[in-house]
Amino acid sequence: MSQGLPVTSYALLGLLSFGDDLTGYELKQRADRTLRFYWVAPAMSQVYSELRRLTAAGLVEATGDAASTRYRISGQGRVELRDWMQGQPAGFPSLKHPVALKLLMSHMVEDSATIQMLEEYLTTLRANLADLREVRRSLVGRDAPGEAFHKPALVAEWGLAYYRSEQRIARRTLALLRQSFT
Amino acid sequence: MSQGLPVTSYALLGLLSFGDDLTGYELKQRADRTLRFYWVAPAMSQVYSELRRLTAAGLVEATGDAASTRYRISGQGRVELRDWMQGQPAGFPSLKHPVALKLLMSHMVEDSATIQMLEEYLTTLRANLADLREVRRSLVGRDAPGEAFHKPALVAEWGLAYYRSEQRIARRTLALLRQSFT
DNA sequence: ACAGCCATGTAACTCGTTACATGATTAC
DNA sequence: GTAATCATGTAACGAGTTACATGGCTGT
């Protein structure tokens, strides 16, 4: 039953599938640490409303008082999550890349502005890369095949590969622009 | 004036900044050919509503009858687009990667299911790569520095680099899973 | 005492999607 | 003549954001 929850709902349910029970606040923190790199960083208010939805559907169970509620995935939640994973195909990633977007129409501005944009992108890229490296590091020791964080480690590696690829292509594009910008 | 249009609005305005005037229908086709790889493929209905918004703001001009209207960017539109490009920083890309998402919680299912998911991803990746290569090919001859499609060509290269990186990491992950899957 | 974090929520709004609906033109 | 494509729109809805609001708890 309860077919067709939004993907973000399953994503949060997935974050609860590692065994521990969390408050909405803690769940948001976990999302910021992991989900944000390849899905979204949902707003605080959305975390709470999704948790209400999941509770209503019986996929998570709430314990504690109104001032501090802990949520844990239910048996039915595990079943539903499994079904969703194996049901529909994953679907193709969708990218919102404002840097590429502005580059596309960069004939409207001076090359120096585009060069500056790419430099700024490389800076924020470095920062994100550092964050993700830190996440990856925190999994060392529990990341062997079969261990609890094997799959999260694979995802972190995936993200690192993505960021490194972005670094390469941004640098290459920057070099090309600087070359023709006399 | 008219500060703070949604980015998709500027994106469509940008597609109109290459000099030709298009119908809503044609604009949608152009978006499907270019924008979709690194921004979005807006629904037909949204293309029309954005065009109405842009017209109301004086950034595009409409000509023709109600049965077939052509839109062209206005002088003010060019100014506004330039301002937007140079104004706020581009912002960091946001990725919605359902494959990575499912991989994260793949401890919930058998490895064989995850392996199958990655194989399917590689298939659709191949198809998208072919599409984008076709786009890149169509720009050959007008893609030198200073020429009309230099920047679009750079963006296409960027996209190709991204897809190739995805291919590499997907294959690597697949290999790791197959290895530990006895 | 006060700052900062923990913790939870409501309300308004907008972007973007899907479904629905219509009709003209072109190709076979 | 009929199917596909061109062309334009409306209506309903849902996901997700921002702004607002409240209050407890902890460290200095």
Coordinates of C-alpha atoms (C1' of nucleotides) in Angstrom, one line a residue:
Chain A
M1 CA 0.0 0.0 0.0
S2 CA 0.9 3.7 0.2
Q3 CA 2.3 3.5 -3.3
G4 CA 4.1 6.6 -4.7
L5 CA 5.7 8.5 -1.9
P6 CA 8.0 11.2 -3.1
V7 CA 11.6 10.1 -3.6
T8 CA 12.8 12.4 -0.8
S9 CA 10.5 10.5 1.5
Y10 CA 12.2 7.2 0.7
A11 CA 15.6 8.9 0.9
L12 CA 14.9 10.0 4.5
L13 CA 13.5 6.5 5.3
G14 CA 16.7 5.1 3.9
L15 CA 18.7 7.3 6.3
L16 CA 16.7 5.7 9.1
S17 CA 17.4 2.2 7.8
F18 CA 20.9 2.0 9.4
G19 CA 19.5 0.9 12.7
D20 CA 19.5 3.9 15.0
D21 CA 16.5 6.1 15.8
L22 CA 16.9 9.9 15.4
T23 CA 15.1 13.1 16.1
G24 CA 14.0 15.2 13.2
Y25 CA 16.9 17.5 13.9
E26 CA 19.4 14.8 13.9
L27 CA 17.9 13.4 10.7
K28 CA 18.4 16.8 9.1
Q29 CA 22.0 16.7 10.1
R30 CA 22.5 13.3 8.6
A31 CA 20.9 14.5 5.4
D32 CA 23.3 17.4 5.3
R33 CA 26.2 15.1 5.7
T34 CA 25.3 12.6 3.2
L35 CA 22.2 13.2 1.1
R36 CA 23.1 16.7 0.0
F37 CA 25.9 15.5 -2.2
Y38 CA 23.7 13.5 -4.6
W39 CA 20.2 14.2 -3.7
V40 CA 19.1 17.3 -1.7
A41 CA 19.5 19.0 1.6
P42 CA 15.8 19.2 2.6
A43 CA 14.7 22.1 4.6
M44 CA 14.1 21.5 8.3
S45 CA 10.4 22.1 7.8
Q46 CA 10.3 19.5 5.1
V47 CA 12.1 16.9 7.2
Y48 CA 9.4 17.3 9.8
S49 CA 6.5 17.1 7.3
E50 CA 8.0 14.0 5.7
L51 CA 8.4 12.4 9.1
R52 CA 4.7 13.1 9.7
R53 CA 3.9 11.5 6.4
L54 CA 6.0 8.5 7.0
T55 CA 4.5 8.1 10.5
A56 CA 1.0 8.3 9.1
A57 CA 1.8 5.6 6.5
G58 CA 3.2 3.4 9.3
L59 CA 6.7 3.3 7.9
V60 CA 8.3 4.9 10.9
E61 CA 7.4 4.8 14.6
A62 CA 7.6 7.8 16.9
T63 CA 8.6 7.6 20.5
G64 CA 9.1 10.3 23.1
D65 CA 7.2 13.5 24.0
A66 CA 6.3 16.3 21.8
A67 CA 9.3 18.3 22.8
S68 CA 11.7 15.7 21.5
T69 CA 10.5 12.8 19.4
R70 CA 12.6 10.0 18.1
Y71 CA 11.8 8.2 14.9
R72 CA 12.7 4.7 13.9
I73 CA 11.9 2.7 10.8
S74 CA 9.2 0.1 11.3
G75 CA 9.1 -3.5 9.9
Q76 CA 6.6 -2.3 7.4
G77 CA 8.9 0.6 6.5
R78 CA 11.7 -1.9 5.7
V79 CA 9.4 -3.9 3.5
E80 CA 8.2 -0.8 1.7
L81 CA 11.7 0.5 1.2
R82 CA 12.8 -2.8 -0.2
D83 CA 9.9 -2.8 -2.6
W84 CA 10.6 0.6 -3.8
M85 CA 14.3 -0.2 -4.3
Q86 CA 13.4 -3.2 -6.4
G87 CA 10.3 -1.8 -8.1
Q88 CA 10.7 1.0 -10.5
P89 CA 14.0 1.6 -12.2
A90 CA 16.2 4.2 -10.6
G91 CA 15.8 6.9 -13.3
F92 CA 18.5 9.1 -14.8
P93 CA 20.2 11.7 -12.7
S94 CA 19.1 15.3 -13.2
L95 CA 21.6 18.0 -12.9
K96 CA 21.1 21.7 -12.2
H97 CA 24.4 23.2 -13.2
P98 CA 24.3 27.0 -13.1
V99 CA 27.9 27.3 -14.1
A100 CA 27.4 25.3 -17.3
L101 CA 24.2 27.3 -17.8
K102 CA 26.0 30.7 -17.6
L103 CA 28.8 29.3 -19.7
L104 CA 26.4 28.5 -22.5
M105 CA 25.3 32.1 -22.8
S106 CA 28.6 33.6 -21.9
H107 CA 28.8 35.3 -25.3
M108 CA 26.7 38.0 -23.6
V109 CA 29.5 39.0 -21.2
E110 CA 33.3 39.6 -21.4
D111 CA 35.4 36.5 -21.1
S112 CA 37.0 38.0 -18.0
A113 CA 33.6 37.6 -16.2
T114 CA 33.4 34.0 -17.3
I115 CA 36.9 33.3 -16.2
Q116 CA 36.1 34.8 -12.8
M117 CA 33.0 32.6 -12.5
L118 CA 35.1 29.5 -13.2
E119 CA 37.7 30.5 -10.7
E120 CA 35.0 30.9 -8.0
Y121 CA 33.5 27.6 -9.0
L122 CA 36.9 25.9 -8.5
T123 CA 37.1 27.5 -5.0
T124 CA 33.7 26.2 -3.8
L125 CA 34.5 22.9 -5.5
R126 CA 37.6 22.6 -3.3
A127 CA 35.5 23.3 -0.2
N128 CA 32.9 20.6 -1.1
L129 CA 35.6 18.2 -2.0
A130 CA 37.2 18.7 1.4
D131 CA 33.8 18.1 3.1
L132 CA 33.2 14.9 1.2
R133 CA 36.7 13.7 1.9
E134 CA 36.0 14.2 5.6
V135 CA 32.9 12.1 5.2
R136 CA 34.8 9.4 3.4
R137 CA 37.5 9.4 6.1
S138 CA 34.9 9.0 8.9
L139 CA 33.9 5.7 7.3
V140 CA 37.3 4.1 7.3
G141 CA 37.4 0.9 9.3
R142 CA 33.7 0.0 8.7
D143 CA 33.8 0.1 4.9
A144 CA 34.9 -3.4 3.9
P145 CA 32.5 -5.5 1.8
G146 CA 29.8 -6.8 4.1
E147 CA 30.4 -4.2 6.8
A148 CA 27.8 -1.6 7.8
F149 CA 29.1 1.3 5.8
H150 CA 30.4 -0.5 2.7
K151 CA 27.7 1.0 0.5
P152 CA 27.9 4.5 1.9
A153 CA 31.6 4.4 1.3
L154 CA 31.0 3.4 -2.3
V155 CA 28.7 6.4 -2.7
A156 CA 31.2 8.7 -1.1
E157 CA 33.8 7.5 -3.6
W158 CA 31.3 8.1 -6.4
G159 CA 30.9 11.7 -5.2
L160 CA 34.7 12.2 -5.0
A161 CA 35.1 10.9 -8.5
Y162 CA 32.4 13.4 -9.6
Y163 CA 34.0 16.4 -7.9
R164 CA 37.4 15.5 -9.3
S165 CA 36.0 15.2 -12.8
E166 CA 34.4 18.7 -12.3
Q167 CA 37.7 20.0 -11.3
R168 CA 39.4 18.7 -14.4
I169 CA 36.9 20.0 -16.8
A170 CA 36.6 23.4 -15.1
R171 CA 40.4 23.8 -15.2
R172 CA 40.5 22.7 -18.9
T173 CA 37.8 25.1 -19.8
L174 CA 39.5 27.9 -17.9
A175 CA 42.7 27.2 -19.7
L176 CA 41.0 27.4 -23.1
L177 CA 39.3 30.7 -22.2
R178 CA 42.5 32.2 -20.9
Q179 CA 44.3 31.2 -24.1
S180 CA 41.8 32.9 -26.4
F181 CA 41.5 35.9 -24.1
T182 CA 44.4 38.1 -25.1
Chain B
M1 CA 13.7 46.4 -12.6
S2 CA 12.1 43.0 -12.6
Q3 CA 14.7 41.6 -10.2
G4 CA 14.6 37.9 -9.4
L5 CA 13.1 35.9 -12.2
P6 CA 13.4 32.2 -11.7
V7 CA 16.6 30.9 -13.2
T8 CA 14.7 28.8 -15.7
S9 CA 13.3 32.0 -17.0
Y10 CA 16.8 33.4 -17.6
A11 CA 17.8 30.1 -19.1
L12 CA 15.1 30.3 -21.7
L13 CA 15.9 34.0 -22.3
G14 CA 19.5 32.8 -22.9
L15 CA 18.3 30.4 -25.5
L16 CA 16.7 33.3 -27.3
S17 CA 19.9 35.3 -27.1
F18 CA 21.5 33.6 -30.1
G19 CA 19.8 36.0 -32.5
D20 CA 16.9 34.0 -34.0
D21 CA 13.2 34.3 -33.0
L22 CA 11.3 31.1 -32.1
T23 CA 7.9 29.9 -31.3
G24 CA 7.2 28.4 -27.9
Y25 CA 7.3 25.0 -29.5
E26 CA 10.7 25.5 -31.1
L27 CA 12.1 26.9 -27.9
K28 CA 11.0 23.8 -26.2
Q29 CA 12.9 21.7 -28.8
R30 CA 16.0 23.8 -28.3
A31 CA 15.7 23.3 -24.6
D32 CA 15.4 19.6 -25.1
R33 CA 18.5 19.6 -27.2
T34 CA 20.7 21.7 -25.0
L35 CA 19.3 22.8 -21.6
R36 CA 18.2 19.3 -20.5
F37 CA 21.8 18.1 -20.1
Y38 CA 22.7 20.5 -17.4
W39 CA 19.6 22.3 -16.4
V40 CA 16.1 21.0 -17.0
A41 CA 13.8 20.1 -19.8
P42 CA 10.9 22.3 -18.9
A43 CA 7.4 21.1 -19.7
M44 CA 5.7 22.6 -22.7
S45 CA 3.2 24.4 -20.5
Q46 CA 6.0 26.0 -18.5
V47 CA 7.8 27.2 -21.6
Y48 CA 4.6 29.1 -22.5
S49 CA 4.1 30.5 -19.1
E50 CA 7.7 31.6 -18.9
L51 CA 7.3 33.3 -22.3
R52 CA 4.3 35.1 -21.0
R53 CA 6.2 36.2 -18.0
L54 CA 9.1 37.4 -20.0
T55 CA 6.8 39.2 -22.4
A56 CA 5.1 40.9 -19.5
A57 CA 8.4 42.0 -18.1
G58 CA 9.4 43.4 -21.5
L59 CA 12.4 41.1 -21.9
V60 CA 11.0 39.4 -25.1
E61 CA 8.8 40.7 -27.9
A62 CA 6.0 38.7 -29.4
T63 CA 5.1 38.9 -33.1
G64 CA 2.6 36.9 -35.2
D65 CA -1.0 35.8 -34.5
A66 CA -2.4 33.8 -31.6
A67 CA -2.1 30.6 -33.6
S68 CA 1.7 30.9 -34.1
T69 CA 3.6 33.5 -32.1
R70 CA 7.3 34.1 -32.5
Y71 CA 9.3 35.4 -29.6
R72 CA 12.5 37.4 -29.8
I73 CA 14.7 38.9 -27.1
S74 CA 14.4 42.6 -26.6
G75 CA 17.1 45.2 -26.0
Q76 CA 16.0 45.4 -22.4
G77 CA 16.1 41.6 -22.4
R78 CA 19.8 41.6 -23.4
V79 CA 20.6 44.2 -20.7
E80 CA 18.7 42.2 -18.0
L81 CA 20.4 38.9 -19.0
R82 CA 23.8 40.5 -18.9
D83 CA 23.0 42.0 -15.5
W84 CA 21.9 38.6 -14.2
M85 CA 25.0 36.9 -15.5
Q86 CA 27.3 39.4 -13.8
G87 CA 25.3 40.0 -10.7
Q88 CA 24.9 37.1 -8.3
P89 CA 27.5 34.3 -8.3
A90 CA 26.5 31.3 -10.3
G91 CA 25.9 29.0 -7.3
F92 CA 26.9 25.4 -6.8
P93 CA 25.4 22.7 -9.0
S94 CA 22.7 20.5 -7.5
L95 CA 22.5 16.9 -8.4
K96 CA 19.6 14.5 -8.1
H97 CA 21.2 11.1 -8.5
P98 CA 18.7 8.3 -7.9
V99 CA 21.4 5.7 -8.7
A100 CA 23.7 7.0 -6.0
L101 CA 20.7 7.3 -3.6
K102 CA 19.7 3.7 -4.1
L103 CA 23.3 2.6 -3.8
L104 CA 23.6 4.3 -0.5
M105 CA 20.8 2.1 1.0
S106 CA 21.6 -1.0 -1.1
H107 CA 22.2 -2.9 2.1
M108 CA 18.4 -3.4 2.0
V109 CA 18.5 -5.5 -1.1
E110 CA 20.6 -8.3 -2.6
D111 CA 23.7 -7.2 -4.4
S112 CA 22.4 -8.8 -7.6
A113 CA 19.7 -6.1 -7.7
T114 CA 22.2 -3.3 -7.3
I115 CA 24.4 -4.8 -10.0
Q116 CA 21.4 -4.9 -12.3
M117 CA 20.6 -1.2 -11.5
L118 CA 24.2 -0.2 -12.4
E119 CA 24.0 -2.1 -15.6
E120 CA 20.8 -0.3 -16.5
Y121 CA 22.4 3.0 -15.6
L122 CA 25.3 2.3 -17.9
T123 CA 22.8 1.5 -20.7
T124 CA 20.9 4.8 -20.4
L125 CA 24.2 6.6 -20.0
R126 CA 25.4 5.3 -23.3
A127 CA 22.2 6.6 -24.9
N128 CA 22.6 10.0 -23.4
L129 CA 26.2 10.1 -24.3
A130 CA 25.3 9.4 -27.9
D131 CA 22.7 12.2 -27.9
L132 CA 25.2 14.7 -26.6
R133 CA 27.9 13.6 -29.0
E134 CA 25.4 14.2 -31.8
V135 CA 24.8 17.7 -30.4
R136 CA 28.6 18.3 -30.2
R137 CA 29.0 17.1 -33.7
S138 CA 26.4 19.5 -35.0
L139 CA 28.5 22.4 -33.8
V140 CA 31.6 21.5 -35.6
G141 CA 32.7 24.3 -37.9
R142 CA 31.2 27.1 -35.9
D143 CA 32.9 26.4 -32.6
A144 CA 36.2 28.2 -32.8
P145 CA 37.0 30.9 -30.3
G146 CA 35.1 34.0 -31.3
E147 CA 32.6 32.1 -33.4
A148 CA 28.9 31.9 -32.7
F149 CA 28.9 28.5 -31.0
H150 CA 32.2 28.5 -29.2
K151 CA 30.6 28.6 -25.8
P152 CA 27.9 26.1 -26.5
A153 CA 30.6 23.8 -27.7
L154 CA 32.5 24.2 -24.5
V155 CA 29.4 23.3 -22.6
A156 CA 28.8 20.2 -24.7
E157 CA 32.4 19.2 -24.0
W158 CA 31.7 19.7 -20.3
G159 CA 28.7 17.4 -20.5
L160 CA 30.7 14.8 -22.3
A161 CA 33.4 14.9 -19.7
Y162 CA 30.7 14.4 -17.0
Y163 CA 29.1 11.5 -18.7
R164 CA 32.4 9.8 -19.3
S165 CA 33.3 10.3 -15.6
E166 CA 30.0 8.7 -14.7
Q167 CA 30.7 5.8 -16.9
R168 CA 34.1 5.2 -15.3
I169 CA 32.8 5.4 -11.7
A170 CA 29.8 3.2 -12.5
R171 CA 32.0 0.6 -14.1
R172 CA 34.4 0.7 -11.2
T173 CA 31.6 0.3 -8.6
L174 CA 30.1 -2.5 -10.6
A175 CA 33.4 -4.3 -10.7
L176 CA 33.8 -4.0 -6.9
L177 CA 30.3 -5.3 -6.3
R178 CA 30.8 -8.3 -8.7
Q179 CA 34.0 -9.1 -6.9
S180 CA 32.5 -9.3 -3.4
F181 CA 29.4 -11.0 -4.8
T182 CA 30.3 -14.7 -4.8
Chain C
dA1 C1' 22.7 37.1 31.5
dC2 C1' 23.3 35.8 27.1
dA3 C1' 24.7 33.4 22.9
dG4 C1' 24.3 29.4 20.5
dC5 C1' 22.5 25.2 19.6
dC6 C1' 18.7 21.7 20.0
dA7 C1' 14.0 20.9 18.8
dT8 C1' 9.5 21.5 16.6
dG9 C1' 6.3 23.4 14.0
dT10 C1' 2.8 26.7 10.8
dA11 C1' 1.7 29.6 6.7
dA12 C1' 2.4 31.5 2.4
dC13 C1' 4.2 31.0 -1.8
dT14 C1' 6.3 29.5 -6.2
dC15 C1' 8.2 26.4 -9.3
dG16 C1' 7.3 22.8 -12.1
dT17 C1' 4.6 18.7 -13.4
dT18 C1' 0.6 16.0 -15.2
dA19 C1' -3.7 15.8 -17.3
dC20 C1' -6.8 17.8 -20.2
dA21 C1' -8.3 20.2 -24.3
dT22 C1' -8.2 22.3 -28.9
dG23 C1' -7.2 23.0 -33.6
dA24 C1' -4.0 23.8 -37.8
dT25 C1' -0.8 21.9 -41.1
dT26 C1' 1.9 18.3 -43.3
dA27 C1' 2.9 13.7 -45.2
dC28 C1' 1.5 9.3 -46.8
Chain D
dG1 C1' -8.7 10.4 -44.8
dT2 C1' -5.9 9.8 -41.2
dA3 C1' -1.8 9.9 -38.5
dA4 C1' 1.9 12.6 -37.0
dT5 C1' 3.7 16.8 -35.9
dC6 C1' 3.1 21.7 -35.0
dA7 C1' 1.2 25.0 -31.9
dT8 C1' -1.1 26.9 -27.8
dG9 C1' -3.1 27.0 -23.8
dT10 C1' -6.0 26.0 -18.8
dA11 C1' -6.5 23.7 -14.3
dA12 C1' -5.3 21.1 -10.5
dC13 C1' -1.9 19.6 -7.8
dG14 C1' 2.4 18.6 -5.2
dA15 C1' 7.1 19.2 -3.7
dG16 C1' 10.0 22.1 -1.6
dT17 C1' 11.4 26.8 -0.1
dT18 C1' 11.4 31.0 2.9
dA19 C1' 9.8 33.4 6.7
dC20 C1' 8.0 33.3 11.0
dA21 C1' 7.3 31.7 15.7
dT22 C1' 8.2 29.2 20.0
dG23 C1' 10.7 27.4 23.8
dG24 C1' 14.2 24.4 26.3
dC25 C1' 18.9 23.4 27.3
dT26 C1' 24.1 24.2 27.7
dG27 C1' 28.3 26.6 28.2
dT28 C1' 30.7 30.8 29.6

